[in-house]
mmCIF file of C-alpha atoms and ligand atoms in Angstrom:
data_model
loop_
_atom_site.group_PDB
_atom_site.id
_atom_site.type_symbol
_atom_site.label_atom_id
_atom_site.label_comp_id
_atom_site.label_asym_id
_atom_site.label_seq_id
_atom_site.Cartn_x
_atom_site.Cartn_y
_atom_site.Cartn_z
ATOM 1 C CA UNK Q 5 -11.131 -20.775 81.610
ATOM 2 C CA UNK Q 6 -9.630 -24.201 80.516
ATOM 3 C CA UNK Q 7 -11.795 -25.895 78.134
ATOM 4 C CA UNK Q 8 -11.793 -29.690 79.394
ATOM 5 C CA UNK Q 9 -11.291 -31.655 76.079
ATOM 6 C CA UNK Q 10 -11.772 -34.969 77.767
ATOM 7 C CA UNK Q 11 -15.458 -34.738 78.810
ATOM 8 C CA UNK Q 12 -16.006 -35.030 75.001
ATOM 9 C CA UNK Q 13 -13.445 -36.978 73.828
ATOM 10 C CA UNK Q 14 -11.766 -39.640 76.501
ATOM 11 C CA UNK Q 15 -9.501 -40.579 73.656
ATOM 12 C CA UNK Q 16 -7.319 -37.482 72.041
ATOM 13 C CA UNK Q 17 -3.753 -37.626 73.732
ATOM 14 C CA UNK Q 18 -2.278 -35.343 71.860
ATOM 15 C CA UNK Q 19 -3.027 -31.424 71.491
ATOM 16 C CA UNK Q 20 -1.827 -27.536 71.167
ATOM 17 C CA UNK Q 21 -2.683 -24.873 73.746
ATOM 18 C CA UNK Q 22 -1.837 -21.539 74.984
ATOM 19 C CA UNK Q 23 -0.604 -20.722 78.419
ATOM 20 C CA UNK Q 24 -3.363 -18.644 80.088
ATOM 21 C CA UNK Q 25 -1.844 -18.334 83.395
ATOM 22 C CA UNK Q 26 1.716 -19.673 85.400
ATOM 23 C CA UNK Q 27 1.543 -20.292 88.789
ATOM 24 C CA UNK Q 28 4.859 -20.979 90.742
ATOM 25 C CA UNK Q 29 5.427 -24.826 89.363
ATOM 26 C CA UNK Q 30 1.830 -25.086 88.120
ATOM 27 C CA UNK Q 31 0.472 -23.650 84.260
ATOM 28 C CA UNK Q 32 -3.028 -23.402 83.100
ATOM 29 C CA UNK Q 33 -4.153 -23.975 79.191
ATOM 30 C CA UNK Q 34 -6.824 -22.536 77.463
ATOM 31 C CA UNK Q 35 -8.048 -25.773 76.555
ATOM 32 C CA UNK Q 36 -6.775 -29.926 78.163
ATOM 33 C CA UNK Q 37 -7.314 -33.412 77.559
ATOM 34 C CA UNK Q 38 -5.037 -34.067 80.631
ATOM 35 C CA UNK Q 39 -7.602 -35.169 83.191
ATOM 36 C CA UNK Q 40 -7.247 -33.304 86.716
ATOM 37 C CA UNK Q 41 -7.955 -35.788 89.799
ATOM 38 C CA UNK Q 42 -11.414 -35.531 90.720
ATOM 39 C CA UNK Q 43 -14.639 -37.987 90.984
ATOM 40 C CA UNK Q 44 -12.701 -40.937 92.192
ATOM 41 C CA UNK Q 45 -10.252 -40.772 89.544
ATOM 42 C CA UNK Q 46 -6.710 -39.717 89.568
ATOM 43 C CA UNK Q 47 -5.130 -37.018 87.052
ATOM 44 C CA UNK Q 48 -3.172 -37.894 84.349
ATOM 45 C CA UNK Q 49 1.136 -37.429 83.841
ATOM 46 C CA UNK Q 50 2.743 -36.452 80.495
ATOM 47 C CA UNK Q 51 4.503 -33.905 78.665
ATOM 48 C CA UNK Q 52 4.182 -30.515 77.953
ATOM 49 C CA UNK Q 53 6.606 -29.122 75.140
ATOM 50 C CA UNK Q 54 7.350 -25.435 75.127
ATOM 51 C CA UNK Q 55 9.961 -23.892 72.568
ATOM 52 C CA UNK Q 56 11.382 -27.141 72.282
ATOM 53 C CA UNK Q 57 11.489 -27.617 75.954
ATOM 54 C CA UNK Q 58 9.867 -30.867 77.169
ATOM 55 C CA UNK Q 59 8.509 -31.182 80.968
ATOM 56 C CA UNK Q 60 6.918 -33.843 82.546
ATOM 57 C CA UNK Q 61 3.519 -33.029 84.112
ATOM 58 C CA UNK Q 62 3.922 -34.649 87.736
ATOM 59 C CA UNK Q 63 0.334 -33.411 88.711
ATOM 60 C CA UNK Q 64 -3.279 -31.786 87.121
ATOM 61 C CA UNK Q 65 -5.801 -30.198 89.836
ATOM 62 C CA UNK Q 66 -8.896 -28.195 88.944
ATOM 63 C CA UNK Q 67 -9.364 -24.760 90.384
ATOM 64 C CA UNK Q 68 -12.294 -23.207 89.410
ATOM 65 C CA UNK Q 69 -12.586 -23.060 85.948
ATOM 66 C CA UNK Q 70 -9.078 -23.337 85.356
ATOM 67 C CA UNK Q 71 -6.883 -27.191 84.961
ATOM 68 C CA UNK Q 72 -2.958 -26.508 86.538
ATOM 69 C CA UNK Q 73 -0.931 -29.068 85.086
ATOM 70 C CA UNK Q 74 2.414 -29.268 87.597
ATOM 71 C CA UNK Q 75 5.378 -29.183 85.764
ATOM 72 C CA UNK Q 76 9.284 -29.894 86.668
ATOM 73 C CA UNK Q 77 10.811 -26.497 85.877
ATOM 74 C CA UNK Q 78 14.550 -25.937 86.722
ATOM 75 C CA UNK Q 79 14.391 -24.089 90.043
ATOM 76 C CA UNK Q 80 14.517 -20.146 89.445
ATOM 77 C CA UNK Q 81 12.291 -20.604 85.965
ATOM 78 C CA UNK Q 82 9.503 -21.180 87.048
ATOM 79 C CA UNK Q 83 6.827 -18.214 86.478
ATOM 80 C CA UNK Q 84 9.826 -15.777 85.978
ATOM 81 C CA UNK Q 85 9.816 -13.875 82.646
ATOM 82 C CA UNK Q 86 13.517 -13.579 81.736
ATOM 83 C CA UNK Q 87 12.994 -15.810 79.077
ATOM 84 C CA UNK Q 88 13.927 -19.102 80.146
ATOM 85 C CA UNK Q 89 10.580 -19.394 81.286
ATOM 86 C CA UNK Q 90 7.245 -20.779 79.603
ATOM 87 C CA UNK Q 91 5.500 -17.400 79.153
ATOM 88 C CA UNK Q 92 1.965 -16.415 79.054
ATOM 89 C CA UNK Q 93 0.018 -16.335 75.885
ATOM 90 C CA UNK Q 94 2.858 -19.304 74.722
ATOM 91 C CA UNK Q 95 1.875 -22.108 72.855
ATOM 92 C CA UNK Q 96 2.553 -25.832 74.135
ATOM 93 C CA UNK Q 97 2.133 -28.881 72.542
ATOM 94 C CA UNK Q 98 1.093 -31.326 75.053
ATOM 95 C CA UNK Q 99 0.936 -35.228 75.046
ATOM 96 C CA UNK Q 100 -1.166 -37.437 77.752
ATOM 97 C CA UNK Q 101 0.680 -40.682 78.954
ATOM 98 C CA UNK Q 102 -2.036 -42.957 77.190
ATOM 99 C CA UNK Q 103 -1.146 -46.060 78.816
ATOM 100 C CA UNK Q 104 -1.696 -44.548 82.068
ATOM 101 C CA UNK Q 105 -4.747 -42.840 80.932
ATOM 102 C CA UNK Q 106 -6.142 -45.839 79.261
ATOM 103 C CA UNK Q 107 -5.920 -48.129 82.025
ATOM 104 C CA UNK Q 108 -7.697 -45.551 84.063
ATOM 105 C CA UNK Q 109 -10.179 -45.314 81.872
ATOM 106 C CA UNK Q 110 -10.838 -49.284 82.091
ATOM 107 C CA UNK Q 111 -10.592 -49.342 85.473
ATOM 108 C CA UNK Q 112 -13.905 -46.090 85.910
ATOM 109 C CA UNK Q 113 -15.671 -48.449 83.528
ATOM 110 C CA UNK Q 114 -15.170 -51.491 85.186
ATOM 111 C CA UNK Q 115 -16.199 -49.896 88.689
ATOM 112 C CA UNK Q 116 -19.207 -48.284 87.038
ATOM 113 C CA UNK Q 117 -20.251 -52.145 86.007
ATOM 114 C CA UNK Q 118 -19.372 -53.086 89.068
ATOM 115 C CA UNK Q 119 -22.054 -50.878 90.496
ATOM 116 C CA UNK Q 120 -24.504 -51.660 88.339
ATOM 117 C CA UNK Q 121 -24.386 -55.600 88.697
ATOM 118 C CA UNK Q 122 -24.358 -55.033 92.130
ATOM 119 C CA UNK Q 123 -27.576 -52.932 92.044
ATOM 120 C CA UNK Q 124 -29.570 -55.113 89.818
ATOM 121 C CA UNK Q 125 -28.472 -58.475 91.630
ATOM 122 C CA UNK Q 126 -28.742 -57.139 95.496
ATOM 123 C CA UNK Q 127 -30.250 -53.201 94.938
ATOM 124 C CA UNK Q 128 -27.362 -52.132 97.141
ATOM 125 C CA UNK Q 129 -25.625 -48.442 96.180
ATOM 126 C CA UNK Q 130 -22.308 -47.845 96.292
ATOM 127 C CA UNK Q 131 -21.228 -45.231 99.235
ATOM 128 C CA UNK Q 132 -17.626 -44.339 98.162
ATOM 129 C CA UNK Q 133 -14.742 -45.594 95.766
ATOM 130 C CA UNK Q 134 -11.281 -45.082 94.624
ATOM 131 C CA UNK Q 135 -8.850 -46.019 92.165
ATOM 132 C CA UNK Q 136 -5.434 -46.682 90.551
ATOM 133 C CA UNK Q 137 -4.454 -47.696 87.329
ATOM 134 C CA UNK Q 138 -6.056 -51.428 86.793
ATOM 135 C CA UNK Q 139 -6.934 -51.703 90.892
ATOM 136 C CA UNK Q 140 -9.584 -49.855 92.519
ATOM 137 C CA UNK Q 141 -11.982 -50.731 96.217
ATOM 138 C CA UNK Q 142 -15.702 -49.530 96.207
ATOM 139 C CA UNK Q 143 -17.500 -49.441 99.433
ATOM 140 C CA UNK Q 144 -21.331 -50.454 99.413
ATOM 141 C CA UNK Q 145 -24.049 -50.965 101.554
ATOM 142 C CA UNK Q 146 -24.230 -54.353 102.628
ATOM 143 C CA UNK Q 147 -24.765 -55.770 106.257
ATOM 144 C CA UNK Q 148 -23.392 -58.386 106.032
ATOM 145 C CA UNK Q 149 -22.533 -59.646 102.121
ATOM 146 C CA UNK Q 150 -24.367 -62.534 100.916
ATOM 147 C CA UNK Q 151 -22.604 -66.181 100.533
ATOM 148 C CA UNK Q 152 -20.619 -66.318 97.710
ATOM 149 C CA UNK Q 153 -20.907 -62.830 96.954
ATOM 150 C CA UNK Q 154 -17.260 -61.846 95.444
ATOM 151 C CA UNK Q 155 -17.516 -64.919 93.075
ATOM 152 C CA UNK Q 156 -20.541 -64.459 91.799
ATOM 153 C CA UNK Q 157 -20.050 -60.400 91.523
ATOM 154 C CA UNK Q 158 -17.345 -61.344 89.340
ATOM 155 C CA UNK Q 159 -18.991 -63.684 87.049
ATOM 156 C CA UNK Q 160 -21.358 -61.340 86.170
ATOM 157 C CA UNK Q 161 -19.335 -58.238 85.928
ATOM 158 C CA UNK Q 162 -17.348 -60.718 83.399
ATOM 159 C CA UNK Q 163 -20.815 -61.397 81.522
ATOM 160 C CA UNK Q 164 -21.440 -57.620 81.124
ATOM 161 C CA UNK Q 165 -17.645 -57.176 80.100
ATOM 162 C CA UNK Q 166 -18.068 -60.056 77.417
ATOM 163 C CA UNK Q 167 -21.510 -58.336 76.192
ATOM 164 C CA UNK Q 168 -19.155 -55.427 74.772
ATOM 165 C CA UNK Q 169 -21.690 -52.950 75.214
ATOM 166 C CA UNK Q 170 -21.293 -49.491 74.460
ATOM 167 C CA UNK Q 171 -20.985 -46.360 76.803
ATOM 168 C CA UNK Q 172 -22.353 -43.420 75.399
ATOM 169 C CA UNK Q 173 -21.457 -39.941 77.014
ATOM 170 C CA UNK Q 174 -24.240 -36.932 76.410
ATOM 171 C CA UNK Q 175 -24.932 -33.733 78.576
ATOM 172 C CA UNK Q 176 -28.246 -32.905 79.485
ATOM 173 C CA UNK Q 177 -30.192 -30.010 81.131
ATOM 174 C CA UNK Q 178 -30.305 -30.031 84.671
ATOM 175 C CA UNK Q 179 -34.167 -30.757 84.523
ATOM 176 C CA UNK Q 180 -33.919 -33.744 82.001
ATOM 177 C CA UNK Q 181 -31.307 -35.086 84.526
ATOM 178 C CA UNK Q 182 -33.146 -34.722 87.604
ATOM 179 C CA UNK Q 183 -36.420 -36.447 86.194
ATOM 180 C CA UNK Q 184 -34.354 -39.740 84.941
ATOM 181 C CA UNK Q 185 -35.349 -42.592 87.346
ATOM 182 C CA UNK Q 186 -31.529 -44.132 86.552
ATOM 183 C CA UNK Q 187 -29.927 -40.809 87.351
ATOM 184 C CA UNK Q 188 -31.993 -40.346 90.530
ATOM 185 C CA UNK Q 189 -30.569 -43.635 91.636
ATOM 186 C CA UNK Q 190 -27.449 -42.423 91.462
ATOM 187 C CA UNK Q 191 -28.019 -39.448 93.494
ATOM 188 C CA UNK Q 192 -27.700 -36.755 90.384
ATOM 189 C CA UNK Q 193 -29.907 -34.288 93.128
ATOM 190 C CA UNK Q 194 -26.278 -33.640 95.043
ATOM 191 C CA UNK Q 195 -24.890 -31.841 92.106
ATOM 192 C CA UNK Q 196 -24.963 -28.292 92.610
ATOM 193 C CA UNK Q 197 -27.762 -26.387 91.606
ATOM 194 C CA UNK Q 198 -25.385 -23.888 89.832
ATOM 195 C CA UNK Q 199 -24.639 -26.891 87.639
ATOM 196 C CA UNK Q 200 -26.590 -26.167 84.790
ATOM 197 C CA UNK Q 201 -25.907 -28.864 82.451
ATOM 198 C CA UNK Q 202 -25.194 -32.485 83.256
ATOM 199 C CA UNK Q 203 -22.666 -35.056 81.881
ATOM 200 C CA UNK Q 204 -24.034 -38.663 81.963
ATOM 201 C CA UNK Q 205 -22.128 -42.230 81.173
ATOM 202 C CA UNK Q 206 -24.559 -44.520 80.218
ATOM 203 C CA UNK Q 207 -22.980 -48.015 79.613
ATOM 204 C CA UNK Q 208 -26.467 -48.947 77.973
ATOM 205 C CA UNK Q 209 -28.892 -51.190 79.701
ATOM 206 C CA UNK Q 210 -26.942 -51.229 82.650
ATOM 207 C CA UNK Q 211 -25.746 -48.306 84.451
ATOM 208 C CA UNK Q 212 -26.518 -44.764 84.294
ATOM 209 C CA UNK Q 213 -24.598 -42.142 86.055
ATOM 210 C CA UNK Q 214 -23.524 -38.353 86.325
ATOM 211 C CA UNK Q 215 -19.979 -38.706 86.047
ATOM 212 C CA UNK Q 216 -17.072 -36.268 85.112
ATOM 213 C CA UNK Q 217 -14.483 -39.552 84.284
ATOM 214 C CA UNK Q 218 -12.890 -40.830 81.161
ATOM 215 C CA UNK Q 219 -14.588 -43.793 80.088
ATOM 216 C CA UNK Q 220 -13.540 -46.595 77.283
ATOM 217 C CA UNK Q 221 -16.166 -47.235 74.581
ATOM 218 C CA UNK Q 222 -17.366 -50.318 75.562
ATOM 219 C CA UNK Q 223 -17.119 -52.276 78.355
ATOM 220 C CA UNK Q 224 -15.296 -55.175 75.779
ATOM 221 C CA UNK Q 225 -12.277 -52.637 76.681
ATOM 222 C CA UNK Q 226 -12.009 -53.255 80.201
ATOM 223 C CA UNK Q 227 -10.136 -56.813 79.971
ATOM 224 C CA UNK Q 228 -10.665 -59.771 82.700
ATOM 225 C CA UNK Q 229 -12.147 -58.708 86.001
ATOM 226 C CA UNK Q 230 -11.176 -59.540 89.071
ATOM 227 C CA UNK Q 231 -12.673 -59.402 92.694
ATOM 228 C CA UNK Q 232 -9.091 -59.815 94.659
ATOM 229 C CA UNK Q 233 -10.833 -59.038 98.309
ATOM 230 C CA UNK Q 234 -13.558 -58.178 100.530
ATOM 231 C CA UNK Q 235 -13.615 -56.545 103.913
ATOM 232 C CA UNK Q 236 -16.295 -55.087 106.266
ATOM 233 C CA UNK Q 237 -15.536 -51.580 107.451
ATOM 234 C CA UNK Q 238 -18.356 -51.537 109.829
ATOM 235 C CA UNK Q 239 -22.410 -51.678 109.646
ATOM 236 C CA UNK Q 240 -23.729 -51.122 106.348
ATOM 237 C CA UNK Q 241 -20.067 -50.681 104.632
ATOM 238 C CA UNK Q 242 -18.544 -53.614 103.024
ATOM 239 C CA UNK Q 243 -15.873 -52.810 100.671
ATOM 240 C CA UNK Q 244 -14.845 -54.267 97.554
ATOM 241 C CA UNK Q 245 -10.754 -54.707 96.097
ATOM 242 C CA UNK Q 246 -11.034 -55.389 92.424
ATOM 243 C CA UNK Q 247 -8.042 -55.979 89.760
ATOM 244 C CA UNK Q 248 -7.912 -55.899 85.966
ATOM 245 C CA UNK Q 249 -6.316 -58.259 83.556
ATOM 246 C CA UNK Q 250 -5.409 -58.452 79.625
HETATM 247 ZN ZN1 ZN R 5 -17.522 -42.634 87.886
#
């Protein structure tokens, strides 16, 4: 199994690992802090540097318990053993594109404030999301969204950004999870029961969640916040465009 580096720590880029398995265009590492899309949150690109071979990783999906990073391989090399080829059991030093992965990062935090100012001010959830590197829409259930709603959902996502508070990451036992009023909110119940220990981002005092995504440190990271848009996509779903700024 891949060991997922990034859960832990959101900011090592750089690392060694060991080919476990090659899969046409596609190898799995014993261990990755390249983040495969999932949750919302697209994977990250990079390098991976075999016998002083460097290839770009175009692509990271999760299988199971494994991470396949996609890699550009000369046609022919790929997965074939005549020595050209990254072999099993080889070791690769890898490299995340951190500006990429940082921006990402800002831009999960900034939608996780996002939903948290939004349930405190209105008590409205957030239905579904999705994002890019410093843009990102969130749908939620309004019908239909208060007067000045984008304006003032920016000012205060700005306040929370300016109150640099911390996110802490921890991973609980399923129980502990499922009894947390915050968590329950958030619909933590939906994760599989098979799930037997739960990650949690708690930007602290505002938002609470079970989430698998790369976070900054404090929501002082994120930069200027932006509402660029809103749009009703029918009853009870009014969707949010948001942009980041330096
Ligand atoms: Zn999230």
């Amino acid at each position: 199994m891949t060991d997922l580096v990034f859960l832990r720590d959101a900011y090592q880029t750089e690392f060694e690992a060991t080919v476990v398995e090659i899969n046409e265009s596609e190898i799995a590492l014993d261990q990755t802090c390249f983040y495969p899309t999932g949750g919302g949150q697209p994977h990250d690109t990079g390098t991976l540097t075999i016998d002083g071979t460097s290839y770009q990783v175009s692509k990271v999906r999760k299988a199971g318990d494994l991470v396949w990073h996609t890699v550009n391989l000369p046609e022919g090399e790929a997965g074939q053993t005549d020595g050209e080829a990254p072999l099993v059991g080889a070791t690769v030093t890898a490299k995340v594109d951190w500006d990429r992965r940082h921006r990402l990062m800002r831009t999960h935090t900034a939608m996780h404030i996002l939903c948290g100012v939004i349930w405190n001010e209105y008590g409205k959830a957030v239905t579904g999301g999705n994002m890019e590197p410093l843009t990102a829409r969130m749908d939620f259930e309004f019908d239909p969204l208060p007067e000045g709603f984008g304006q003032r959902v920016q000012d205060l996502v700005n306040d929370e950004i300016a109150k640099d508070l911390p996110i802490v990451v921890s991973f609980l036992p399923r129980s502990t999870a499922l009894a947390d009023e915050d968590l329950i909110r958030t619909k933590v119940n939906l994760i599989p029961e098979f799930v037997t220990e739960i990650r949690v981002v708690d930007i602290v005092g505002l938002d609470k969640q079970a989430d698998g995504g790369t976070h900054v440190r404090a929501t002082g990271e994120v930069g200027s916040f932006e509402v660029v848009k809103t749009q009703s996509k029918g009853k009870g779903n009014k969707r949010v465009r948001i942009a980041l700024h330096d």
